[in-house]
mmCIF file with all atom_site columns, C-alpha atoms in Angstrom:
data_model
loop_
_atom_site.group_PDB
_atom_site.id
_atom_site.type_symbol
_atom_site.label_atom_id
_atom_site.label_alt_id
_atom_site.label_comp_id
_atom_site.label_asym_id
_atom_site.label_entity_id
_atom_site.label_seq_id
_atom_site.pdbx_PDB_ins_code
_atom_site.Cartn_x
_atom_site.Cartn_y
_atom_site.Cartn_z
_atom_site.occupancy
_atom_site.B_iso_or_equiv
_atom_site.pdbx_formal_charge
_atom_site.auth_seq_id
_atom_site.auth_comp_id
_atom_site.auth_asym_id
_atom_site.auth_atom_id
_atom_site.pdbx_PDB_model_num
ATOM 1   C CA . ASP A 1 1   ? 112.970 90.541  100.285 1.00 0.00 ? 30  ASP A CA 1
ATOM 2   C CA . GLY A 1 2   ? 112.157 94.258  99.882  1.00 0.00 ? 31  GLY A CA 1
ATOM 3   C CA . GLY A 1 3   ? 111.471 95.917  103.023 1.00 0.00 ? 32  GLY A CA 1
ATOM 4   C CA . ILE A 1 4   ? 112.746 98.828  105.712 1.00 0.00 ? 33  ILE A CA 1
ATOM 5   C CA . THR A 1 5   ? 115.996 97.818  108.058 1.00 0.00 ? 34  THR A CA 1
ATOM 6   C CA . GLN A 1 6   ? 115.876 100.274 110.941 1.00 0.00 ? 35  GLN A CA 1
ATOM 7   C CA . SER A 1 7   ? 119.081 100.357 113.428 1.00 0.00 ? 36  SER A CA 1
ATOM 8   C CA . PRO A 1 8   ? 119.803 99.927  116.246 1.00 0.00 ? 37  PRO A CA 1
ATOM 9   C CA . LYS A 1 9   ? 116.904 98.485  117.362 1.00 0.00 ? 38  LYS A CA 1
ATOM 10  C CA . TYR A 1 10  ? 117.560 99.661  120.999 1.00 0.00 ? 39  TYR A CA 1
ATOM 11  C CA . LEU A 1 11  ? 119.614 102.349 122.072 1.00 0.00 ? 40  LEU A CA 1
ATOM 12  C CA . PHE A 1 12  ? 120.763 103.863 125.335 1.00 0.00 ? 41  PHE A CA 1
ATOM 13  C CA . ARG A 1 13  ? 122.108 107.484 125.676 1.00 0.00 ? 42  ARG A CA 1
ATOM 14  C CA . LYS A 1 14  ? 123.205 110.018 127.855 1.00 0.00 ? 43  LYS A CA 1
ATOM 15  C CA . GLU A 1 15  ? 121.708 113.080 128.229 1.00 0.00 ? 44  GLU A CA 1
ATOM 16  C CA . GLY A 1 16  ? 123.722 115.601 126.188 1.00 0.00 ? 45  GLY A CA 1
ATOM 17  C CA . GLN A 1 17  ? 124.508 113.169 123.428 1.00 0.00 ? 46  GLN A CA 1
ATOM 18  C CA . ASN A 1 18  ? 123.706 113.436 119.544 1.00 0.00 ? 47  ASN A CA 1
ATOM 19  C CA . VAL A 1 19  ? 122.404 109.711 118.455 1.00 0.00 ? 48  VAL A CA 1
ATOM 20  C CA . THR A 1 20  ? 121.699 108.654 114.798 1.00 0.00 ? 49  THR A CA 1
ATOM 21  C CA . LEU A 1 21  ? 119.213 106.158 113.854 1.00 0.00 ? 50  LEU A CA 1
ATOM 22  C CA . SER A 1 22  ? 119.802 104.657 110.729 1.00 0.00 ? 51  SER A CA 1
ATOM 23  C CA . CYS A 1 23  ? 116.866 103.345 108.142 1.00 0.00 ? 52  CYS A CA 1
ATOM 24  C CA . GLU A 1 24  ? 117.469 101.817 104.806 1.00 0.00 ? 53  GLU A CA 1
ATOM 25  C CA . GLN A 1 25  ? 114.921 100.455 102.210 1.00 0.00 ? 54  GLN A CA 1
ATOM 26  C CA . ASN A 1 26  ? 115.153 98.731  98.948  1.00 0.00 ? 55  ASN A CA 1
ATOM 27  C CA . LEU A 1 27  ? 111.667 99.069  97.986  1.00 0.00 ? 56  LEU A CA 1
ATOM 28  C CA . ASN A 1 28  ? 112.760 101.743 95.458  1.00 0.00 ? 57  ASN A CA 1
ATOM 29  C CA . HIS A 1 29  ? 110.606 103.996 97.248  1.00 0.00 ? 58  HIS A CA 1
ATOM 30  C CA . ASP A 1 30  ? 110.585 107.769 96.514  1.00 0.00 ? 59  ASP A CA 1
ATOM 31  C CA . ALA A 1 31  ? 109.225 108.973 99.756  1.00 0.00 ? 60  ALA A CA 1
ATOM 32  C CA . MET A 1 32  ? 110.588 108.181 103.143 1.00 0.00 ? 61  MET A CA 1
ATOM 33  C CA . TYR A 1 33  ? 109.286 109.206 107.048 1.00 0.00 ? 62  TYR A CA 1
ATOM 34  C CA . TRP A 1 34  ? 110.532 109.522 110.297 1.00 0.00 ? 63  TRP A CA 1
ATOM 35  C CA . TYR A 1 35  ? 107.765 109.119 113.080 1.00 0.00 ? 64  TYR A CA 1
ATOM 36  C CA . ARG A 1 36  ? 107.856 109.220 116.722 1.00 0.00 ? 65  ARG A CA 1
ATOM 37  C CA . GLN A 1 37  ? 105.588 107.160 118.884 1.00 0.00 ? 66  GLN A CA 1
ATOM 38  C CA . ASP A 1 38  ? 104.798 107.932 122.862 1.00 0.00 ? 67  ASP A CA 1
ATOM 39  C CA . PRO A 1 39  ? 102.835 105.639 125.030 1.00 0.00 ? 68  PRO A CA 1
ATOM 40  C CA . GLY A 1 40  ? 99.146  106.158 124.807 1.00 0.00 ? 69  GLY A CA 1
ATOM 41  C CA . GLN A 1 41  ? 99.757  108.485 121.980 1.00 0.00 ? 70  GLN A CA 1
ATOM 42  C CA . GLY A 1 42  ? 99.611  107.749 118.287 1.00 0.00 ? 71  GLY A CA 1
ATOM 43  C CA . LEU A 1 43  ? 102.280 108.529 115.770 1.00 0.00 ? 72  LEU A CA 1
ATOM 44  C CA . ARG A 1 44  ? 103.372 111.969 114.927 1.00 0.00 ? 73  ARG A CA 1
ATOM 45  C CA . LEU A 1 45  ? 105.515 113.007 112.402 1.00 0.00 ? 74  LEU A CA 1
ATOM 46  C CA . ILE A 1 46  ? 109.116 114.396 112.511 1.00 0.00 ? 75  ILE A CA 1
ATOM 47  C CA . TYR A 1 47  ? 110.773 114.682 108.727 1.00 0.00 ? 76  TYR A CA 1
ATOM 48  C CA . TYR A 1 48  ? 109.864 113.453 105.263 1.00 0.00 ? 77  TYR A CA 1
ATOM 49  C CA . SER A 1 49  ? 111.325 113.643 102.283 1.00 0.00 ? 78  SER A CA 1
ATOM 50  C CA . GLN A 1 50  ? 110.324 113.324 98.686  1.00 0.00 ? 79  GLN A CA 1
ATOM 51  C CA . ILE A 1 51  ? 113.407 113.069 96.639  1.00 0.00 ? 80  ILE A CA 1
ATOM 52  C CA . VAL A 1 52  ? 117.301 112.721 97.411  1.00 0.00 ? 81  VAL A CA 1
ATOM 53  C CA . ASN A 1 53  ? 118.575 115.956 99.153  1.00 0.00 ? 82  ASN A CA 1
ATOM 54  C CA . ASP A 1 54  ? 115.394 117.303 99.835  1.00 0.00 ? 83  ASP A CA 1
ATOM 55  C CA . PHE A 1 55  ? 113.347 117.076 102.965 1.00 0.00 ? 84  PHE A CA 1
ATOM 56  C CA . GLN A 1 56  ? 110.548 118.763 104.995 1.00 0.00 ? 85  GLN A CA 1
ATOM 57  C CA . LYS A 1 57  ? 110.060 119.387 108.495 1.00 0.00 ? 86  LYS A CA 1
ATOM 58  C CA . GLY A 1 58  ? 106.829 117.545 109.654 1.00 0.00 ? 87  GLY A CA 1
ATOM 59  C CA . ASP A 1 59  ? 104.719 118.293 113.279 1.00 0.00 ? 88  ASP A CA 1
ATOM 60  C CA . ILE A 1 60  ? 107.733 117.943 115.756 1.00 0.00 ? 89  ILE A CA 1
ATOM 61  C CA . ALA A 1 61  ? 110.857 118.562 113.950 1.00 0.00 ? 90  ALA A CA 1
ATOM 62  C CA . GLU A 1 62  ? 112.646 120.422 116.551 1.00 0.00 ? 91  GLU A CA 1
ATOM 63  C CA . GLY A 1 63  ? 115.683 118.570 118.283 1.00 0.00 ? 92  GLY A CA 1
ATOM 64  C CA . TYR A 1 64  ? 115.939 116.284 115.496 1.00 0.00 ? 93  TYR A CA 1
ATOM 65  C CA . SER A 1 65  ? 117.998 116.205 112.088 1.00 0.00 ? 94  SER A CA 1
ATOM 66  C CA . VAL A 1 66  ? 117.888 114.066 108.838 1.00 0.00 ? 95  VAL A CA 1
ATOM 67  C CA . SER A 1 67  ? 119.761 113.936 105.557 1.00 0.00 ? 96  SER A CA 1
ATOM 68  C CA . ARG A 1 68  ? 118.930 112.157 102.336 1.00 0.00 ? 97  ARG A CA 1
ATOM 69  C CA . GLU A 1 69  ? 122.185 111.626 100.761 1.00 0.00 ? 98  GLU A CA 1
ATOM 70  C CA . LYS A 1 70  ? 120.912 108.310 98.847  1.00 0.00 ? 99  LYS A CA 1
ATOM 71  C CA . LYS A 1 71  ? 117.502 107.202 97.853  1.00 0.00 ? 100 LYS A CA 1
ATOM 72  C CA . GLU A 1 72  ? 117.822 104.082 99.808  1.00 0.00 ? 101 GLU A CA 1
ATOM 73  C CA . SER A 1 73  ? 118.809 105.524 103.036 1.00 0.00 ? 102 SER A CA 1
ATOM 74  C CA . PHE A 1 74  ? 117.213 108.303 105.585 1.00 0.00 ? 103 PHE A CA 1
ATOM 75  C CA . PRO A 1 75  ? 119.346 108.823 108.912 1.00 0.00 ? 104 PRO A CA 1
ATOM 76  C CA . LEU A 1 76  ? 117.763 110.448 111.715 1.00 0.00 ? 105 LEU A CA 1
ATOM 77  C CA . THR A 1 77  ? 119.675 112.330 114.216 1.00 0.00 ? 106 THR A CA 1
ATOM 78  C CA . VAL A 1 78  ? 118.206 112.863 117.688 1.00 0.00 ? 107 VAL A CA 1
ATOM 79  C CA . THR A 1 79  ? 120.418 116.004 118.820 1.00 0.00 ? 108 THR A CA 1
ATOM 80  C CA . SER A 1 80  ? 121.047 117.489 122.268 1.00 0.00 ? 109 SER A CA 1
ATOM 81  C CA . ALA A 1 81  ? 118.300 119.916 121.839 1.00 0.00 ? 110 ALA A CA 1
ATOM 82  C CA . GLN A 1 82  ? 115.381 117.365 121.784 1.00 0.00 ? 111 GLN A CA 1
ATOM 83  C CA . LYS A 1 83  ? 114.162 117.728 125.447 1.00 0.00 ? 112 LYS A CA 1
ATOM 84  C CA . ASN A 1 84  ? 112.592 114.608 125.584 1.00 0.00 ? 113 ASN A CA 1
ATOM 85  C CA . PRO A 1 85  ? 114.271 112.224 123.363 1.00 0.00 ? 114 PRO A CA 1
ATOM 86  C CA . THR A 1 86  ? 112.910 108.886 125.209 1.00 0.00 ? 115 THR A CA 1
ATOM 87  C CA . ALA A 1 87  ? 110.479 107.442 122.555 1.00 0.00 ? 116 ALA A CA 1
ATOM 88  C CA . PHE A 1 88  ? 110.036 104.566 120.140 1.00 0.00 ? 117 PHE A CA 1
ATOM 89  C CA . TYR A 1 89  ? 111.029 105.913 116.538 1.00 0.00 ? 118 TYR A CA 1
ATOM 90  C CA . LEU A 1 90  ? 109.587 104.482 113.058 1.00 0.00 ? 119 LEU A CA 1
ATOM 91  C CA . CYS A 1 91  ? 110.880 104.920 109.928 1.00 0.00 ? 120 CYS A CA 1
ATOM 92  C CA . ALA A 1 92  ? 108.501 104.276 106.655 1.00 0.00 ? 121 ALA A CA 1
ATOM 93  C CA . SER A 1 93  ? 108.511 104.554 102.984 1.00 0.00 ? 122 SER A CA 1
ATOM 94  C CA . SER A 1 94  ? 106.200 104.863 99.946  1.00 0.00 ? 123 SER A CA 1
ATOM 95  C CA . ILE A 1 95  ? 105.930 104.831 96.498  1.00 0.00 ? 124 ILE A CA 1
ATOM 96  C CA . ASP A 1 96  ? 105.642 108.725 96.089  1.00 0.00 ? 125 ASP A CA 1
ATOM 97  C CA . LEU A 1 97  ? 104.243 111.498 98.310  1.00 0.00 ? 126 LEU A CA 1
ATOM 98  C CA . VAL A 1 98  ? 101.398 112.812 96.513  1.00 0.00 ? 127 VAL A CA 1
ATOM 99  C CA . SER A 1 99  ? 98.771  110.205 95.547  1.00 0.00 ? 128 SER A CA 1
ATOM 100 C CA . SER A 1 100 ? 94.927  110.197 94.981  1.00 0.00 ? 129 SER A CA 1
ATOM 101 C CA . GLY A 1 101 ? 94.710  106.229 95.807  1.00 0.00 ? 130 GLY A CA 1
ATOM 102 C CA . ALA A 1 102 ? 95.837  104.584 98.601  1.00 0.00 ? 131 ALA A CA 1
ATOM 103 C CA . ASN A 1 103 ? 99.526  105.644 98.967  1.00 0.00 ? 132 ASN A CA 1
ATOM 104 C CA . VAL A 1 104 ? 100.500 102.954 101.507 1.00 0.00 ? 133 VAL A CA 1
ATOM 105 C CA . LEU A 1 105 ? 102.962 103.483 103.973 1.00 0.00 ? 134 LEU A CA 1
ATOM 106 C CA . THR A 1 106 ? 105.675 100.444 104.281 1.00 0.00 ? 135 THR A CA 1
ATOM 107 C CA . PHE A 1 107 ? 107.295 100.492 107.942 1.00 0.00 ? 136 PHE A CA 1
ATOM 108 C CA . GLY A 1 108 ? 110.405 99.356  109.762 1.00 0.00 ? 137 GLY A CA 1
ATOM 109 C CA . ALA A 1 109 ? 110.182 97.365  112.999 1.00 0.00 ? 138 ALA A CA 1
ATOM 110 C CA . GLY A 1 110 ? 111.436 100.700 114.745 1.00 0.00 ? 139 GLY A CA 1
ATOM 111 C CA . SER A 1 111 ? 114.077 101.879 116.933 1.00 0.00 ? 140 SER A CA 1
ATOM 112 C CA . ARG A 1 112 ? 113.526 102.336 120.856 1.00 0.00 ? 141 ARG A CA 1
ATOM 113 C CA . LEU A 1 113 ? 115.754 105.268 122.216 1.00 0.00 ? 142 LEU A CA 1
ATOM 114 C CA . THR A 1 114 ? 115.909 105.771 125.929 1.00 0.00 ? 143 THR A CA 1
ATOM 115 C CA . VAL A 1 115 ? 118.011 108.596 127.770 1.00 0.00 ? 144 VAL A CA 1
ATOM 116 C CA . LEU A 1 116 ? 119.430 107.783 131.009 1.00 0.00 ? 145 LEU A CA 1
ATOM 117 C CA . ALA B 2 1   ? 93.191  121.099 110.749 1.00 0.00 ? 19  ALA B CA 1
ATOM 118 C CA . GLN B 2 2   ? 92.597  117.198 110.247 1.00 0.00 ? 20  GLN B CA 1
ATOM 119 C CA . LYS B 2 3   ? 92.009  115.150 113.040 1.00 0.00 ? 21  LYS B CA 1
ATOM 120 C CA . ILE B 2 4   ? 91.461  111.468 113.832 1.00 0.00 ? 22  ILE B CA 1
ATOM 121 C CA . THR B 2 5   ? 89.709  110.221 116.996 1.00 0.00 ? 23  THR B CA 1
ATOM 122 C CA . GLN B 2 6   ? 89.844  106.787 118.584 1.00 0.00 ? 24  GLN B CA 1
ATOM 123 C CA . THR B 2 7   ? 87.800  106.836 121.632 1.00 0.00 ? 25  THR B CA 1
ATOM 124 C CA . GLN B 2 8   ? 88.549  103.277 122.786 1.00 0.00 ? 26  GLN B CA 1
ATOM 125 C CA . PRO B 2 9   ? 91.918  102.784 124.445 1.00 0.00 ? 27  PRO B CA 1
ATOM 126 C CA . GLY B 2 10  ? 91.271  99.021  124.891 1.00 0.00 ? 28  GLY B CA 1
ATOM 127 C CA . MET B 2 11  ? 89.046  96.205  123.735 1.00 0.00 ? 29  MET B CA 1
ATOM 128 C CA . PHE B 2 12  ? 88.312  92.533  124.362 1.00 0.00 ? 30  PHE B CA 1
ATOM 129 C CA . VAL B 2 13  ? 87.025  90.149  122.316 1.00 0.00 ? 31  VAL B CA 1
ATOM 130 C CA . GLN B 2 14  ? 86.479  86.071  122.303 1.00 0.00 ? 32  GLN B CA 1
ATOM 131 C CA . GLU B 2 15  ? 88.243  84.442  120.129 1.00 0.00 ? 33  GLU B CA 1
ATOM 132 C CA . LYS B 2 16  ? 85.791  83.763  116.769 1.00 0.00 ? 34  LYS B CA 1
ATOM 133 C CA . GLU B 2 17  ? 83.832  86.731  117.763 1.00 0.00 ? 35  GLU B CA 1
ATOM 134 C CA . ALA B 2 18  ? 83.724  90.002  115.590 1.00 0.00 ? 36  ALA B CA 1
ATOM 135 C CA . VAL B 2 19  ? 84.800  93.015  117.042 1.00 0.00 ? 37  VAL B CA 1
ATOM 136 C CA . THR B 2 20  ? 84.249  96.771  115.605 1.00 0.00 ? 38  THR B CA 1
ATOM 137 C CA . LEU B 2 21  ? 86.972  99.321  116.416 1.00 0.00 ? 39  LEU B CA 1
ATOM 138 C CA . ASP B 2 22  ? 85.908  102.738 115.924 1.00 0.00 ? 40  ASP B CA 1
ATOM 139 C CA . CYS B 2 23  ? 87.473  105.635 114.187 1.00 0.00 ? 41  CYS B CA 1
ATOM 140 C CA . THR B 2 24  ? 86.033  109.126 113.250 1.00 0.00 ? 42  THR B CA 1
ATOM 141 C CA . TYR B 2 25  ? 87.882  112.026 111.681 1.00 0.00 ? 43  TYR B CA 1
ATOM 142 C CA . ASP B 2 26  ? 87.578  115.597 110.460 1.00 0.00 ? 44  ASP B CA 1
ATOM 143 C CA . THR B 2 27  ? 88.547  116.945 107.634 1.00 0.00 ? 45  THR B CA 1
ATOM 144 C CA . SER B 2 28  ? 87.229  119.941 105.087 1.00 0.00 ? 46  SER B CA 1
ATOM 145 C CA . ASP B 2 29  ? 88.825  118.171 102.024 1.00 0.00 ? 47  ASP B CA 1
ATOM 146 C CA . GLN B 2 30  ? 86.139  116.541 99.745  1.00 0.00 ? 48  GLN B CA 1
ATOM 147 C CA . SER B 2 31  ? 89.237  114.078 98.634  1.00 0.00 ? 49  SER B CA 1
ATOM 148 C CA . TYR B 2 32  ? 90.815  111.815 101.271 1.00 0.00 ? 50  TYR B CA 1
ATOM 149 C CA . GLY B 2 33  ? 92.110  108.565 102.097 1.00 0.00 ? 51  GLY B CA 1
ATOM 150 C CA . LEU B 2 34  ? 91.496  106.363 105.386 1.00 0.00 ? 52  LEU B CA 1
ATOM 151 C CA . PHE B 2 35  ? 93.963  103.391 106.557 1.00 0.00 ? 53  PHE B CA 1
ATOM 152 C CA . TRP B 2 36  ? 94.260  101.010 109.598 1.00 0.00 ? 54  TRP B CA 1
ATOM 153 C CA . TYR B 2 37  ? 97.197  99.649  110.748 1.00 0.00 ? 55  TYR B CA 1
ATOM 154 C CA . LYS B 2 38  ? 98.104  96.946  113.259 1.00 0.00 ? 56  LYS B CA 1
ATOM 155 C CA . GLN B 2 39  ? 101.196 97.077  115.462 1.00 0.00 ? 57  GLN B CA 1
ATOM 156 C CA . PRO B 2 40  ? 102.002 93.543  117.255 1.00 0.00 ? 58  PRO B CA 1
ATOM 157 C CA . SER B 2 41  ? 104.143 93.813  120.415 1.00 0.00 ? 59  SER B CA 1
ATOM 158 C CA . SER B 2 42  ? 107.145 93.765  117.826 1.00 0.00 ? 60  SER B CA 1
ATOM 159 C CA . GLY B 2 43  ? 106.815 97.184  117.070 1.00 0.00 ? 61  GLY B CA 1
ATOM 160 C CA . GLU B 2 44  ? 106.164 97.322  113.222 1.00 0.00 ? 62  GLU B CA 1
ATOM 161 C CA . MET B 2 45  ? 102.988 98.970  111.554 1.00 0.00 ? 63  MET B CA 1
ATOM 162 C CA . ILE B 2 46  ? 101.406 96.248  109.374 1.00 0.00 ? 64  ILE B CA 1
ATOM 163 C CA . PHE B 2 47  ? 99.063  97.990  106.660 1.00 0.00 ? 65  PHE B CA 1
ATOM 164 C CA . LEU B 2 48  ? 95.560  96.136  106.676 1.00 0.00 ? 66  LEU B CA 1
ATOM 165 C CA . ILE B 2 49  ? 93.033  98.062  104.807 1.00 0.00 ? 67  ILE B CA 1
ATOM 166 C CA . TYR B 2 50  ? 92.489  101.300 102.858 1.00 0.00 ? 68  TYR B CA 1
ATOM 167 C CA . GLN B 2 51  ? 89.240  103.412 102.034 1.00 0.00 ? 69  GLN B CA 1
ATOM 168 C CA . GLY B 2 52  ? 89.288  106.503 99.418  1.00 0.00 ? 70  GLY B CA 1
ATOM 169 C CA . SER B 2 53  ? 86.406  108.971 100.210 1.00 0.00 ? 71  SER B CA 1
ATOM 170 C CA . TYR B 2 54  ? 85.186  108.455 96.861  1.00 0.00 ? 72  TYR B CA 1
ATOM 171 C CA . ASP B 2 55  ? 84.651  104.888 97.196  1.00 0.00 ? 73  ASP B CA 1
ATOM 172 C CA . GLU B 2 56  ? 81.137  103.859 97.532  1.00 0.00 ? 74  GLU B CA 1
ATOM 173 C CA . GLN B 2 57  ? 81.574  100.301 98.335  1.00 0.00 ? 75  GLN B CA 1
ATOM 174 C CA . ASN B 2 58  ? 83.143  99.490  101.864 1.00 0.00 ? 76  ASN B CA 1
ATOM 175 C CA . ALA B 2 59  ? 86.958  98.229  101.548 1.00 0.00 ? 77  ALA B CA 1
ATOM 176 C CA . THR B 2 60  ? 87.435  94.494  102.530 1.00 0.00 ? 78  THR B CA 1
ATOM 177 C CA . GLU B 2 61  ? 90.538  92.542  102.823 1.00 0.00 ? 79  GLU B CA 1
ATOM 178 C CA . GLY B 2 62  ? 89.940  88.915  103.981 1.00 0.00 ? 80  GLY B CA 1
ATOM 179 C CA . ARG B 2 63  ? 88.777  89.254  107.679 1.00 0.00 ? 81  ARG B CA 1
ATOM 180 C CA . TYR B 2 64  ? 88.817  92.819  108.014 1.00 0.00 ? 82  TYR B CA 1
ATOM 181 C CA . SER B 2 65  ? 86.199  95.229  106.636 1.00 0.00 ? 83  SER B CA 1
ATOM 182 C CA . LEU B 2 66  ? 85.939  98.947  107.030 1.00 0.00 ? 84  LEU B CA 1
ATOM 183 C CA . ASN B 2 67  ? 82.685  100.399 107.974 1.00 0.00 ? 85  ASN B CA 1
ATOM 184 C CA . PHE B 2 68  ? 82.823  103.789 106.080 1.00 0.00 ? 86  PHE B CA 1
ATOM 185 C CA . GLN B 2 69  ? 79.942  106.268 107.175 1.00 0.00 ? 87  GLN B CA 1
ATOM 186 C CA . LYS B 2 70  ? 80.994  109.667 105.127 1.00 0.00 ? 88  LYS B CA 1
ATOM 187 C CA . ALA B 2 71  ? 77.945  111.876 106.400 1.00 0.00 ? 89  ALA B CA 1
ATOM 188 C CA . ARG B 2 72  ? 79.065  110.855 109.974 1.00 0.00 ? 90  ARG B CA 1
ATOM 189 C CA . LYS B 2 73  ? 82.837  110.788 109.305 1.00 0.00 ? 91  LYS B CA 1
ATOM 190 C CA . SER B 2 74  ? 83.223  107.216 111.012 1.00 0.00 ? 92  SER B CA 1
ATOM 191 C CA . ALA B 2 75  ? 85.666  104.986 109.578 1.00 0.00 ? 93  ALA B CA 1
ATOM 192 C CA . ASN B 2 76  ? 85.403  101.733 111.970 1.00 0.00 ? 94  ASN B CA 1
ATOM 193 C CA . LEU B 2 77  ? 87.478  98.699  111.790 1.00 0.00 ? 95  LEU B CA 1
ATOM 194 C CA . VAL B 2 78  ? 85.342  95.326  111.858 1.00 0.00 ? 96  VAL B CA 1
ATOM 195 C CA . ILE B 2 79  ? 87.548  92.160  112.534 1.00 0.00 ? 97  ILE B CA 1
ATOM 196 C CA . SER B 2 80  ? 85.453  88.963  111.990 1.00 0.00 ? 98  SER B CA 1
ATOM 197 C CA . ALA B 2 81  ? 86.410  85.839  113.645 1.00 0.00 ? 99  ALA B CA 1
ATOM 198 C CA . SER B 2 82  ? 89.149  87.169  115.844 1.00 0.00 ? 100 SER B CA 1
ATOM 199 C CA . GLN B 2 83  ? 92.101  84.736  116.418 1.00 0.00 ? 101 GLN B CA 1
ATOM 200 C CA . LEU B 2 84  ? 94.776  85.049  119.208 1.00 0.00 ? 102 LEU B CA 1
ATOM 201 C CA . GLY B 2 85  ? 97.094  86.404  116.982 1.00 0.00 ? 103 GLY B CA 1
ATOM 202 C CA . ASP B 2 86  ? 94.564  89.627  116.171 1.00 0.00 ? 104 ASP B CA 1
ATOM 203 C CA . SER B 2 87  ? 95.959  90.885  119.697 1.00 0.00 ? 105 SER B CA 1
ATOM 204 C CA . ALA B 2 88  ? 97.717  94.123  118.938 1.00 0.00 ? 106 ALA B CA 1
ATOM 205 C CA . MET B 2 89  ? 97.615  97.873  118.957 1.00 0.00 ? 107 MET B CA 1
ATOM 206 C CA . TYR B 2 90  ? 95.329  99.251  116.081 1.00 0.00 ? 108 TYR B CA 1
ATOM 207 C CA . PHE B 2 91  ? 95.607  102.672 114.439 1.00 0.00 ? 109 PHE B CA 1
ATOM 208 C CA . CYS B 2 92  ? 93.299  104.561 112.370 1.00 0.00 ? 110 CYS B CA 1
ATOM 209 C CA . ALA B 2 93  ? 94.922  107.172 109.834 1.00 0.00 ? 111 ALA B CA 1
ATOM 210 C CA . MET B 2 94  ? 94.032  109.708 107.390 1.00 0.00 ? 112 MET B CA 1
ATOM 211 C CA . ARG B 2 95  ? 95.906  110.836 104.704 1.00 0.00 ? 113 ARG B CA 1
ATOM 212 C CA . GLU B 2 96  ? 96.345  114.907 104.765 1.00 0.00 ? 114 GLU B CA 1
ATOM 213 C CA . TYR B 2 97  ? 97.248  116.725 101.399 1.00 0.00 ? 115 TYR B CA 1
ATOM 214 C CA . LEU B 2 98  ? 99.535  119.796 102.321 1.00 0.00 ? 116 LEU B CA 1
ATOM 215 C CA . ARG B 2 99  ? 99.239  122.118 99.355  1.00 0.00 ? 117 ARG B CA 1
ATOM 216 C CA . SER B 2 100 ? 101.914 124.426 100.220 1.00 0.00 ? 118 SER B CA 1
ATOM 217 C CA . TYR B 2 101 ? 104.551 121.716 99.541  1.00 0.00 ? 119 TYR B CA 1
ATOM 218 C CA . ASN B 2 102 ? 102.221 119.446 96.887  1.00 0.00 ? 120 ASN B CA 1
ATOM 219 C CA . THR B 2 103 ? 103.226 116.459 99.318  1.00 0.00 ? 121 THR B CA 1
ATOM 220 C CA . ASP B 2 104 ? 100.745 114.373 101.591 1.00 0.00 ? 122 ASP B CA 1
ATOM 221 C CA . LYS B 2 105 ? 101.231 112.557 105.069 1.00 0.00 ? 123 LYS B CA 1
ATOM 222 C CA . LEU B 2 106 ? 99.452  110.634 107.215 1.00 0.00 ? 124 LEU B CA 1
ATOM 223 C CA . ILE B 2 107 ? 97.991  111.642 110.722 1.00 0.00 ? 125 ILE B CA 1
ATOM 224 C CA . PHE B 2 108 ? 97.267  108.968 112.994 1.00 0.00 ? 126 PHE B CA 1
ATOM 225 C CA . GLY B 2 109 ? 95.021  108.076 115.915 1.00 0.00 ? 127 GLY B CA 1
ATOM 226 C CA . THR B 2 110 ? 95.694  107.040 119.464 1.00 0.00 ? 128 THR B CA 1
ATOM 227 C CA . GLY B 2 111 ? 95.335  103.765 118.584 1.00 0.00 ? 129 GLY B CA 1
ATOM 228 C CA . THR B 2 112 ? 93.073  100.830 120.538 1.00 0.00 ? 130 THR B CA 1
ATOM 229 C CA . ARG B 2 113 ? 94.560  97.876  122.217 1.00 0.00 ? 131 ARG B CA 1
ATOM 230 C CA . LEU B 2 114 ? 92.668  94.836  121.126 1.00 0.00 ? 132 LEU B CA 1
ATOM 231 C CA . GLN B 2 115 ? 93.033  91.686  123.107 1.00 0.00 ? 133 GLN B CA 1
ATOM 232 C CA . VAL B 2 116 ? 91.623  88.304  121.941 1.00 0.00 ? 134 VAL B CA 1
ATOM 233 C CA . PHE B 2 117 ? 91.079  86.007  124.742 1.00 0.00 ? 135 PHE B CA 1
ATOM 234 C CA . PRO B 2 118 ? 90.233  82.009  124.105 1.00 0.00 ? 136 PRO B CA 1
#
């Protein structure tokens, strides 16, 4: 079945460490996204990518980095510069970014990062 | 800047009853899209329904319908015949077009937690 796989589902990190969250999709979607979710808040966009080797900052990109070396993969690195990294991270993909219709995002199951 | 507002942090509904989850939005664009997603306790976001700004009919998908009132800038989700499995967080979202990058993104409201009781 096609979908998005995020790993790990749970991750614990010590302060000062970088961690990388994996996101893989087999939907043949061009666009991929990373969102962050905090309790009582909606989803906030961290980074997004339209095509391989290209990505753009979202609303809260500071302290994060991404790469898009393959169409299927869009890993997110949470660096030590991110001051409040404890959150739930969701990866998503869509057929393309620009659409006049229902460009529906398909989401993964998420990764929960806790900084100790 | 575009904005989505969900003013109900939590809602309760009895099984088999209908429930309305509120969503208002703010945009200066003429062309936009509105979405509703469901997030069960497992965490993943599940797409429910979409309404385009030029759609004259309210969108419907099974037990879900979207009460779209353009002049009031509201896009409320109506769930008919609630089931216990409907208990989840529900998010309203709007597509925002970014002209400088010729791309778009979704912006989300803060969500409403729906609990269905027997």
